mmCIF file of C-alpha atoms in Angstrom:
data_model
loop_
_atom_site.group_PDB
_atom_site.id
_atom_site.type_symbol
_atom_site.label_atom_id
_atom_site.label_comp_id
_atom_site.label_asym_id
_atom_site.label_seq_id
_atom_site.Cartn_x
_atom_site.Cartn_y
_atom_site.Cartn_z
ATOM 1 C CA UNK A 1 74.413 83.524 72.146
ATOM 2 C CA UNK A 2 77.631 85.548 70.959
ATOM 3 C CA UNK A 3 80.210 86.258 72.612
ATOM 4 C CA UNK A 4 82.459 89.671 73.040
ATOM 5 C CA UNK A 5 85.770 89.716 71.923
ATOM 6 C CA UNK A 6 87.460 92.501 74.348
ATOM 7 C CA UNK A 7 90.365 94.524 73.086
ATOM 8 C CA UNK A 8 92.212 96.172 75.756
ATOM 9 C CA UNK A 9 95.386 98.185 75.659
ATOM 10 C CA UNK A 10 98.751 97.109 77.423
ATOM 11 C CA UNK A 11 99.476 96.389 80.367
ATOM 12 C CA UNK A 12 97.314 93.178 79.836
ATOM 13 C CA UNK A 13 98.339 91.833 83.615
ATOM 14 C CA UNK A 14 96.975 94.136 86.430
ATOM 15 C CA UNK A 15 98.274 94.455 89.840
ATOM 16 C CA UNK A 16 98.071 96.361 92.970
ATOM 17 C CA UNK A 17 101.757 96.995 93.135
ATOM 18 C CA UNK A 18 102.727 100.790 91.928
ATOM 19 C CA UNK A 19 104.659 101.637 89.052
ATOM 20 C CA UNK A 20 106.956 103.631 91.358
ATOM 21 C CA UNK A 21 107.181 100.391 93.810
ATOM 22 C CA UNK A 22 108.130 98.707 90.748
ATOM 23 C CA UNK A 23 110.679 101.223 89.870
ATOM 24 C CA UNK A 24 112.149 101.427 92.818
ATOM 25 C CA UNK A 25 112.498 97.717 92.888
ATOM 26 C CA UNK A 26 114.138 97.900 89.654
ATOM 27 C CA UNK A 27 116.821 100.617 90.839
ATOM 28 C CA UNK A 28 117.740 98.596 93.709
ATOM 29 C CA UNK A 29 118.436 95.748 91.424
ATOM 30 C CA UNK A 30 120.858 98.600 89.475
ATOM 31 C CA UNK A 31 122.710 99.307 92.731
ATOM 32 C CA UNK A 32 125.162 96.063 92.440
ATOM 33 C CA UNK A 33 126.179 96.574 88.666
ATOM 34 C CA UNK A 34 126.269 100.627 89.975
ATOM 35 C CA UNK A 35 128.694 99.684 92.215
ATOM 36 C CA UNK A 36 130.450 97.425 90.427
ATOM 37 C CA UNK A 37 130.778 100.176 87.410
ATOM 38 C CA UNK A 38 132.584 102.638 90.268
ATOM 39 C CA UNK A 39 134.746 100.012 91.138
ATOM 40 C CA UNK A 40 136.418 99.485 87.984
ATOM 41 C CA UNK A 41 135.963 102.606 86.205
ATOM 42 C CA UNK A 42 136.322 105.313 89.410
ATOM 43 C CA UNK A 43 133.458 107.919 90.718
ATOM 44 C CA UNK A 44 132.576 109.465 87.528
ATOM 45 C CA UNK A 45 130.360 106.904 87.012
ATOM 46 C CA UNK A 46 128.236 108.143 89.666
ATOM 47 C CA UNK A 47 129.077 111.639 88.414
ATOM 48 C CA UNK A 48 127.386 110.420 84.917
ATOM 49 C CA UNK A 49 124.558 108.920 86.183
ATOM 50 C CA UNK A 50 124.026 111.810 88.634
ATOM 51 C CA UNK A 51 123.570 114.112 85.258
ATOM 52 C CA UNK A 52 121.821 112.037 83.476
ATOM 53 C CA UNK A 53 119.242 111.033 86.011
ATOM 54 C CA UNK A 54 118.708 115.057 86.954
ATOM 55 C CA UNK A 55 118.621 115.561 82.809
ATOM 56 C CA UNK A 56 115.472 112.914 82.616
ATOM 57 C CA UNK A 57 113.896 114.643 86.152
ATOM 58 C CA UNK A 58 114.632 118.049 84.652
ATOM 59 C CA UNK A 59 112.990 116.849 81.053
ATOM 60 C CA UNK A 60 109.841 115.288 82.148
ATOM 61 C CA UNK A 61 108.505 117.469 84.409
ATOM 62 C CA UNK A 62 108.293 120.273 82.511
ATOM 63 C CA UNK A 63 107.204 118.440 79.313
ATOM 64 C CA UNK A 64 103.969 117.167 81.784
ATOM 65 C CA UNK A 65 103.552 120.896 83.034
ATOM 66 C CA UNK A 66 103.707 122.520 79.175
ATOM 67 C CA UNK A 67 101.082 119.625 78.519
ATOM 68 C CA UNK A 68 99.267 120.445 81.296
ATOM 69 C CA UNK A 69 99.596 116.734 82.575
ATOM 70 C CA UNK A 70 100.170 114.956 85.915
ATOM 71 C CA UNK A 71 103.801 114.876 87.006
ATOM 72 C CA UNK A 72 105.042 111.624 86.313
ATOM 73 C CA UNK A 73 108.407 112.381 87.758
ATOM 74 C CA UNK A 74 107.336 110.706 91.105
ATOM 75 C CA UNK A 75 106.781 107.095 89.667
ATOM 76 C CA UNK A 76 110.704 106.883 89.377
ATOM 77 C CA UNK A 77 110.274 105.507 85.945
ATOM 78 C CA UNK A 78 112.707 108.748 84.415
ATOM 79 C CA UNK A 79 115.103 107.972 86.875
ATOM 80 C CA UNK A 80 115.534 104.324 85.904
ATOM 81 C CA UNK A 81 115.608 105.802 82.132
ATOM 82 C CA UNK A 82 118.298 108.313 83.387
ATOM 83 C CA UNK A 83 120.391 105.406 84.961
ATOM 84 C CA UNK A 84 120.372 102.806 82.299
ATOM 85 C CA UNK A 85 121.159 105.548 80.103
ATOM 86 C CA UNK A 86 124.315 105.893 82.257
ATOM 87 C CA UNK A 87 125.190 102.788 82.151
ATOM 88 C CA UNK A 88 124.571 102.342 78.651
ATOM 89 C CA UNK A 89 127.414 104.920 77.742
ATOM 90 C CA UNK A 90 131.276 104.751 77.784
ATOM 91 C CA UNK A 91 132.339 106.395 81.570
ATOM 92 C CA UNK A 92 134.493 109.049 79.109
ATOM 93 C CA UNK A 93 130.794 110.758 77.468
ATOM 94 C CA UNK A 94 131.043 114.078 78.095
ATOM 95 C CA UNK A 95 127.852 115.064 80.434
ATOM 96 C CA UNK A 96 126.561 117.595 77.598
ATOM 97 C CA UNK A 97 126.402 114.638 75.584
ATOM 98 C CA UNK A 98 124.378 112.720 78.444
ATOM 99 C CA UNK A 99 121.938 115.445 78.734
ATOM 100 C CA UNK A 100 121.573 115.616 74.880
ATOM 101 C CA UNK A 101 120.992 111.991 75.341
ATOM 102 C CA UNK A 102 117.983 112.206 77.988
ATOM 103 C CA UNK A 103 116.492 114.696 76.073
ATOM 104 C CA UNK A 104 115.918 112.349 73.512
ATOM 105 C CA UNK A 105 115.109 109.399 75.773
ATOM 106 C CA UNK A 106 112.413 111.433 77.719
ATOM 107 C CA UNK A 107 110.851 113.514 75.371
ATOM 108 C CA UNK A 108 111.174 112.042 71.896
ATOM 109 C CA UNK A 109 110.932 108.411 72.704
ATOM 110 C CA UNK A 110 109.209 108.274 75.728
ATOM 111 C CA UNK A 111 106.788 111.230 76.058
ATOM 112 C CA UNK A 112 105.471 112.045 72.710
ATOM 113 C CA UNK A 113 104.937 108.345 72.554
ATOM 114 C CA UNK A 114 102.342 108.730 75.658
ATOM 115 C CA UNK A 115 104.305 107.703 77.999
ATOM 116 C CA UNK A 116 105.606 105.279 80.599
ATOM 117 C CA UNK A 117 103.974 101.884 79.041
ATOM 118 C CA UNK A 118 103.372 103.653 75.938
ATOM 119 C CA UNK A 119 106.610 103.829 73.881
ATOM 120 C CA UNK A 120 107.635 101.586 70.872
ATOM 121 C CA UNK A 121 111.177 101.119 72.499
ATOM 122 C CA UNK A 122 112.913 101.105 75.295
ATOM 123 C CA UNK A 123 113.734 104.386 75.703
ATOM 124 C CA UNK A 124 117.525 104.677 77.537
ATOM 125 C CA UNK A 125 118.539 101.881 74.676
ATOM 126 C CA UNK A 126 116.717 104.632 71.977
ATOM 127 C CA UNK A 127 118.921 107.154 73.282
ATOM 128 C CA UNK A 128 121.979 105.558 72.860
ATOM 129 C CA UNK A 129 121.388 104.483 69.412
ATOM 130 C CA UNK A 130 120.830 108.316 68.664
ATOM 131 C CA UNK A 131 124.026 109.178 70.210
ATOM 132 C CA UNK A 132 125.885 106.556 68.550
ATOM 133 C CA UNK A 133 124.405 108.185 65.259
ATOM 134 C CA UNK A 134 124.986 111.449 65.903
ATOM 135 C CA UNK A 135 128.657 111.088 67.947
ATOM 136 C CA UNK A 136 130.226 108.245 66.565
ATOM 137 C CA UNK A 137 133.605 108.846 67.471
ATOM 138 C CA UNK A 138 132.773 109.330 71.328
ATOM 139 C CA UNK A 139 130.187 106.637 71.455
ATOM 140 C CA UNK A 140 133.586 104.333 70.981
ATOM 141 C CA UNK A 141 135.738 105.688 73.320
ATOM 142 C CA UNK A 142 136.694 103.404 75.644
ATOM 143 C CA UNK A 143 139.201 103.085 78.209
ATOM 144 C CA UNK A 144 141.469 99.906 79.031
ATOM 145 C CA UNK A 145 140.698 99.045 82.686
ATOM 146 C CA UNK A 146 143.964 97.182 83.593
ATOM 147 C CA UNK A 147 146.363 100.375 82.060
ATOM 148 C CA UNK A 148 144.247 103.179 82.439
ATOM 149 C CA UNK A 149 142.993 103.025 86.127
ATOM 150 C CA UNK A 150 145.646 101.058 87.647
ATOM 151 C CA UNK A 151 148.028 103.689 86.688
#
């Protein structure tokens, strides 16, 4: 008697927890370094991650539509992109750059890969590798936190 060899794709480990449950358990997990990222570096963090998380909304919904797939905006996946993207970048990236930045992350690495599960990389990391390529010289500005905020 032979036996099958299956061959599935990923995820390999099923469970009856949603992907947006999972998200959202994943953003709440965010809110502490969030908070701690406002603390020392003021309320443009928020501001940043604000744009950025709107940018990934505002990107992946109309790439499903123009694809004529389900909205995947719900499962909160883009908005975890859109804030470890905003954490990922110096608090002085100017927000065009951010947007620039989600574009990439949502459409080139994310949806013409498939998808949420589907993508070769991470894709908020992927973004800021392309911005750091592209913008080299804003990528690295940073701001002292003892000088520049106390002041």
């Amino acid at each position: 008697m032979t036996e099958k060899f299956l061959v599935n794709s990923s995820p390999h480990y099923r469970s009856d927890e949603s992907i947006r449950s999972v998200m959202g358990d994943v953003l709440i997990a965010l809110l502490p370094a969030l908070a701690v990222g406002v603390v020392f570096f003021g309320f443009r963090v928020l501001s940043l991650t604000a744009v950025t998380v709107a940018a990934c909304i505002a990107f992946e919904s109309p790439f499903n539509f123009i694809r004529k797939k389900k909205n995947t905006a719900g499962d909160l996946s883009c908005v975890v992109t859109g804030t470890l993207l905003s954490m990922c970048l110096p608090v002085t990236t100017p927000y065009w750059m951010a947007v620039v930045g989600a574009f990439f992350a949502i459409v080139v690495v994310k949806m013409l890969f498939g998808g949420i599960g589907k993508n070769i990389v991470n894709p908020a990391l992927a973004a800021r590798v392309f911005l750091m390529l592209c913008w080299p010289d804003q990528m690295t500005k940073y701001i002292d936190v003892k000088t520049d905020l106390v002041s």
